[in-house]
Amino acid sequence: DTGVSQNPRHKITKRGQNVTFRCDPISEHNRLYWYRQTLGQGPEFLTYFQNEAQLEKSRLLSDRFSAERPKGSFSTLEIQRTEQGDSAMYLCASTRLALQETQYFGPGTRLLVL
Amino acid sequence: DAKTTQPPSMDCAEGRAANLPCNHSTISGNEYVYWYRQIHSQGPQYIIHGLKNNETNEMASLIITEDRKSSTLILPHATLRDTAVYYCIVRGPSYSGAGSYQLTFGKGTKLSVIP
C-alpha cells in the first residue's frame, strides 16, 4: 500500500473564493471518507462514498460543499464561496469494506481562509 | 456509537510504558474499540482495535476489561516520537450496504513523552 495521498497539503485563499481538494485513496479501497478538523478538536465526519456513490452527508456539509468520486477512485471536495469559518484541516480516509474495517488517513489539506 | 471518556493529558518518561485509559461504559455487545493517534499536523494513524480479547501488534497492546466498559492502550517503551494525541473510539461492525461507519472522535488524550 502506498498510503492515502492528499493535495494540496496547504491552501491559503481569500474569502469568497472557491477551492478544491483531492484525495487519492489506497488502491482497491472501495470506501472513502472526508473529515474536517478544527484547532483543538478531533476530526468530524463530513461525507462518505462507497465506490462512486455518495451515501451519507453530515449536517456539517453545507450547500457550499460538494464532493465527488468519479469512477470510484480519487475524490474531490470543493468549497464554494469560502468563509473564514471554513479554515480547518480537511482529512480523507479510505478503507476496504470489511466487518472490522480500518480507516487509513491521509496527511490532510490545511485550509486558511483570509 | 457509544461515547468514550479519556483524560485530557498524560506524561510518560521516555523508555517507560505508557498506559492510556479509556472509559466506554455504554458500549454495545457488537461494538469494537479502536485506537488512533495524531502527531502534530499529521493525519490520524491507526494503532490497534479489539472486541473482547486483548490484542497486541508491533505498535501497542490493547487491554479490554471483562465487562468491556473500559480499556487501556499500552505503549511498552515510549519514545519521544510517541508524543501525540491518542483517540479511543467505539464503533459498530460494518455491514455491506448498511450505511457509513464514520469514526466519532472526541478530544483524546495528549501524551507527552519526556526525556
CSV table of C-alpha atoms in Angstrom, one decimal:
chain,number,residue,atom,x,y,z
A,1,ASP,CA,0.0,0.0,0.0
A,2,THR,CA,1.3,3.4,-1.0
A,3,GLY,CA,-1.0,5.2,1.5
A,4,VAL,CA,-3.6,7.8,1.1
A,5,SER,CA,-2.4,11.0,-0.5
A,6,GLN,CA,-4.0,14.4,-0.4
A,7,ASN,CA,-3.3,17.5,-2.5
A,8,PRO,CA,-2.6,20.3,-1.9
A,9,ARG,CA,-1.1,20.0,1.6
A,10,HIS,CA,-1.7,23.6,2.3
A,11,LYS,CA,-4.1,26.2,0.8
A,12,ILE,CA,-4.4,29.9,1.5
A,13,THR,CA,-7.3,31.6,-0.1
A,14,LYS,CA,-9.3,34.8,0.2
A,15,ARG,CA,-12.9,34.8,1.5
A,16,GLY,CA,-15.4,34.2,-1.3
A,17,GLN,CA,-13.0,32.2,-3.5
A,18,ASN,CA,-13.6,28.6,-4.5
A,19,VAL,CA,-11.2,25.8,-3.5
A,20,THR,CA,-10.9,22.2,-4.5
A,21,PHE,CA,-9.0,19.4,-2.7
A,22,ARG,CA,-8.1,16.0,-4.0
A,23,CYS,CA,-7.8,12.7,-2.2
A,24,ASP,CA,-6.2,9.5,-3.7
A,25,PRO,CA,-7.2,6.5,-1.6
A,26,ILE,CA,-5.2,3.3,-1.2
A,27,SER,CA,-5.6,1.2,-4.3
A,28,GLU,CA,-8.7,-1.1,-4.2
A,29,HIS,CA,-10.2,0.6,-1.2
A,30,ASN,CA,-13.9,1.0,-2.0
A,31,ARG,CA,-14.9,3.3,0.8
A,32,LEU,CA,-13.7,6.8,1.2
A,33,TYR,CA,-14.5,9.3,3.9
A,34,TRP,CA,-14.0,13.0,4.3
A,35,TYR,CA,-13.5,14.6,7.7
A,36,ARG,CA,-12.8,18.2,8.9
A,37,GLN,CA,-10.7,19.1,11.9
A,38,THR,CA,-10.6,22.5,13.6
A,39,LEU,CA,-7.9,23.6,16.1
A,40,GLY,CA,-8.0,21.7,19.3
A,41,GLN,CA,-10.8,19.3,18.2
A,42,GLY,CA,-10.9,15.8,16.9
A,43,PRO,CA,-11.8,15.2,13.3
A,44,GLU,CA,-15.5,15.4,12.4
A,45,PHE,CA,-17.2,13.4,9.7
A,46,LEU,CA,-18.4,15.2,6.6
A,47,THR,CA,-19.3,12.6,4.0
A,48,TYR,CA,-18.6,9.1,2.7
A,49,PHE,CA,-18.5,7.2,-0.6
A,50,GLN,CA,-18.9,3.6,-1.3
A,51,ASN,CA,-17.3,3.2,-4.8
A,52,GLU,CA,-18.7,6.2,-6.7
A,53,ALA,CA,-21.9,6.6,-4.7
A,54,GLN,CA,-22.0,9.3,-2.1
A,55,LEU,CA,-24.1,7.5,0.6
A,56,GLU,CA,-24.1,9.9,3.5
A,57,LYS,CA,-23.6,13.5,4.3
A,58,SER,CA,-23.2,15.2,7.7
A,59,ARG,CA,-25.2,18.2,8.6
A,60,LEU,CA,-21.8,19.9,8.7
A,61,LEU,CA,-21.7,19.7,4.9
A,62,SER,CA,-23.4,22.9,3.9
A,63,ASP,CA,-24.7,23.5,0.4
A,64,ARG,CA,-21.4,25.3,-0.4
A,65,PHE,CA,-19.6,22.0,-0.1
A,66,SER,CA,-19.7,19.3,-2.8
A,67,ALA,CA,-17.8,16.1,-3.1
A,68,GLU,CA,-17.4,13.7,-5.9
A,69,ARG,CA,-15.7,10.4,-6.5
A,70,PRO,CA,-15.9,9.7,-10.3
A,71,LYS,CA,-15.2,6.1,-11.3
A,72,GLY,CA,-14.8,5.1,-7.6
A,73,SER,CA,-11.2,6.1,-7.5
A,74,PHE,CA,-9.9,9.5,-6.4
A,75,SER,CA,-12.3,12.0,-4.7
A,76,THR,CA,-12.5,15.8,-4.8
A,77,LEU,CA,-14.0,18.1,-2.2
A,78,GLU,CA,-15.0,21.6,-3.4
A,79,ILE,CA,-15.9,24.5,-1.2
A,80,GLN,CA,-17.6,27.4,-2.9
A,81,ARG,CA,-17.6,31.0,-1.7
A,82,THR,CA,-15.2,30.2,1.2
A,83,GLU,CA,-15.8,31.8,4.6
A,84,GLN,CA,-13.3,32.3,7.4
A,85,GLY,CA,-15.1,29.6,9.4
A,86,ASP,CA,-14.1,27.1,6.7
A,87,SER,CA,-10.5,27.3,7.9
A,88,ALA,CA,-9.6,23.8,9.1
A,89,MET,CA,-7.7,20.6,8.2
A,90,TYR,CA,-9.6,18.5,5.7
A,91,LEU,CA,-8.8,14.8,6.1
A,92,CYS,CA,-9.5,11.9,3.8
A,93,ALA,CA,-9.6,8.3,4.9
A,94,SER,CA,-10.0,5.1,2.9
A,95,THR,CA,-10.9,1.5,3.7
A,96,ARG,CA,-11.9,-1.8,2.2
A,97,LEU,CA,-15.4,-2.9,3.1
A,98,ALA,CA,-15.0,-5.5,5.9
A,99,LEU,CA,-16.7,-6.4,9.1
A,100,GLN,CA,-13.8,-4.8,11.0
A,101,GLU,CA,-12.9,-2.1,8.6
A,102,THR,CA,-9.9,0.1,9.5
A,103,GLN,CA,-9.8,3.6,8.1
A,104,TYR,CA,-6.4,4.8,6.9
A,105,PHE,CA,-6.0,8.6,6.8
A,106,GLY,CA,-4.1,10.8,4.5
A,107,PRO,CA,-1.9,13.7,5.7
A,108,GLY,CA,-4.7,16.2,5.3
A,109,THR,CA,-5.1,19.6,3.5
A,110,ARG,CA,-4.8,22.6,5.7
A,111,LEU,CA,-7.0,25.4,4.5
A,112,LEU,CA,-6.7,29.0,5.7
A,113,VAL,CA,-9.3,31.5,4.6
A,114,LEU,CA,-8.3,35.1,4.9
B,1,ASP,CA,-21.9,5.0,18.7
B,2,ALA,CA,-21.1,4.8,22.3
B,3,LYS,CA,-19.2,7.8,23.8
B,4,THR,CA,-15.8,7.5,25.3
B,5,THR,CA,-14.0,9.3,28.1
B,6,GLN,CA,-10.3,9.9,28.2
B,7,PRO,CA,-8.1,12.1,30.4
B,8,PRO,CA,-7.1,15.3,28.6
B,9,SER,CA,-3.4,14.8,29.1
B,10,MET,CA,-0.7,12.5,30.4
B,11,ASP,CA,3.1,12.5,30.8
B,12,CYS,CA,5.3,9.5,30.4
B,13,ALA,CA,9.1,9.2,30.9
B,14,GLU,CA,11.0,8.1,27.8
B,15,GLY,CA,11.6,4.3,27.8
B,16,ARG,CA,8.8,3.6,30.3
B,17,ALA,CA,5.5,2.1,29.4
B,18,ALA,CA,2.7,4.5,28.6
B,19,ASN,CA,-0.8,3.3,29.8
B,20,LEU,CA,-3.6,5.3,28.3
B,21,PRO,CA,-7.1,4.6,29.8
B,22,CYS,CA,-10.4,4.9,28.1
B,23,ASN,CA,-13.9,4.6,29.6
B,24,HIS,CA,-16.7,3.4,27.4
B,25,SER,CA,-19.3,2.3,29.9
B,26,THR,CA,-22.2,2.3,27.4
B,27,ILE,CA,-20.5,0.1,24.7
B,28,SER,CA,-22.8,-2.4,23.0
B,29,GLY,CA,-22.0,-6.0,22.6
B,30,ASN,CA,-21.0,-5.8,18.9
B,31,GLU,CA,-19.0,-2.6,19.1
B,32,TYR,CA,-15.3,-2.5,18.6
B,33,VAL,CA,-12.8,-0.3,20.5
B,34,TYR,CA,-10.4,1.4,18.1
B,35,TRP,CA,-7.3,3.5,18.9
B,36,TYR,CA,-5.8,6.1,16.7
B,37,ARG,CA,-3.1,8.7,17.3
B,38,GLN,CA,-2.4,12.0,15.7
B,39,ILE,CA,1.1,13.5,15.7
B,40,HIS,CA,1.1,17.3,15.4
B,41,SER,CA,-0.1,18.5,12.0
B,42,GLN,CA,-0.4,15.0,10.6
B,43,GLY,CA,-3.4,12.8,9.8
B,44,PRO,CA,-4.6,10.3,12.4
B,45,GLN,CA,-2.7,7.0,12.4
B,46,TYR,CA,-4.4,3.7,13.2
B,47,ILE,CA,-2.9,1.8,16.1
B,48,ILE,CA,-5.0,-1.1,17.1
B,49,HIS,CA,-8.6,-2.3,17.7
B,50,GLY,CA,-10.3,-5.1,19.6
B,51,LEU,CA,-13.7,-6.5,20.5
B,52,LYS,CA,-13.4,-8.6,23.7
B,53,ASN,CA,-9.9,-10.2,23.8
B,54,ASN,CA,-6.7,-8.4,24.5
B,55,GLU,CA,-4.8,-7.5,21.3
B,56,THR,CA,-1.1,-6.9,20.6
B,57,ASN,CA,0.7,-5.7,17.5
B,58,GLU,CA,4.0,-4.2,16.7
B,59,MET,CA,2.9,-0.8,17.9
B,60,ALA,CA,0.9,-1.4,21.1
B,61,SER,CA,-1.2,-3.7,23.3
B,62,LEU,CA,-4.9,-3.2,23.9
B,63,ILE,CA,-6.3,-4.5,27.2
B,64,ILE,CA,-10.1,-4.6,27.4
B,65,THR,CA,-11.8,-5.3,30.7
B,66,GLU,CA,-14.0,-8.3,31.0
B,67,ASP,CA,-17.2,-6.2,31.2
B,68,ARG,CA,-15.9,-4.2,28.2
B,69,LYS,CA,-16.7,-0.9,30.0
B,70,SER,CA,-13.1,0.3,29.8
B,71,SER,CA,-9.8,-0.3,28.0
B,72,THR,CA,-6.2,0.6,28.2
B,73,LEU,CA,-3.7,1.2,25.4
B,74,ILE,CA,-0.2,0.3,26.3
B,75,LEU,CA,2.9,1.6,24.5
B,76,PRO,CA,5.5,-0.7,26.1
B,77,HIS,CA,8.6,1.5,25.7
B,78,ALA,CA,7.6,5.1,24.9
B,79,THR,CA,9.9,7.2,22.8
B,80,LEU,CA,9.8,10.9,22.0
B,81,ARG,CA,8.1,10.1,18.7
B,82,ASP,CA,5.1,8.7,20.6
B,83,THR,CA,4.2,12.2,21.7
B,84,ALA,CA,0.8,12.7,20.2
B,85,VAL,CA,-2.9,12.9,20.8
B,86,TYR,CA,-4.4,9.5,21.3
B,87,TYR,CA,-8.0,8.8,20.5
B,88,CYS,CA,-10.2,6.0,21.8
B,89,ILE,CA,-13.2,5.3,19.6
B,90,VAL,CA,-16.0,2.9,19.8
B,91,ARG,CA,-17.7,1.8,16.6
B,92,GLY,CA,-20.0,-0.9,15.4
B,93,PRO,CA,-19.1,-3.6,12.8
B,94,SER,CA,-19.5,-2.8,9.1
B,95,TYR,CA,-22.2,-4.5,7.0
B,96,SER,CA,-22.4,-4.2,3.3
B,97,GLY,CA,-24.9,-1.5,2.2
B,98,ALA,CA,-25.9,-0.7,5.7
B,99,GLY,CA,-24.7,2.9,5.9
B,100,SER,CA,-21.5,4.6,6.8
B,101,TYR,CA,-19.3,3.8,9.7
B,102,GLN,CA,-17.6,7.0,10.3
B,103,LEU,CA,-15.3,7.4,13.3
B,104,THR,CA,-16.6,9.7,16.0
B,105,PHE,CA,-13.6,11.3,17.6
B,106,GLY,CA,-13.5,13.0,21.0
B,107,LYS,CA,-10.7,15.3,22.2
B,108,GLY,CA,-8.4,12.4,23.0
B,109,THR,CA,-5.5,12.3,25.4
B,110,LYS,CA,-2.4,14.4,24.7
B,111,LEU,CA,0.5,12.2,25.6
B,112,SER,CA,3.8,13.9,26.3
B,113,VAL,CA,6.9,11.7,26.4
B,114,ILE,CA,9.5,13.4,28.5
B,115,PRO,CA,13.3,12.7,28.0
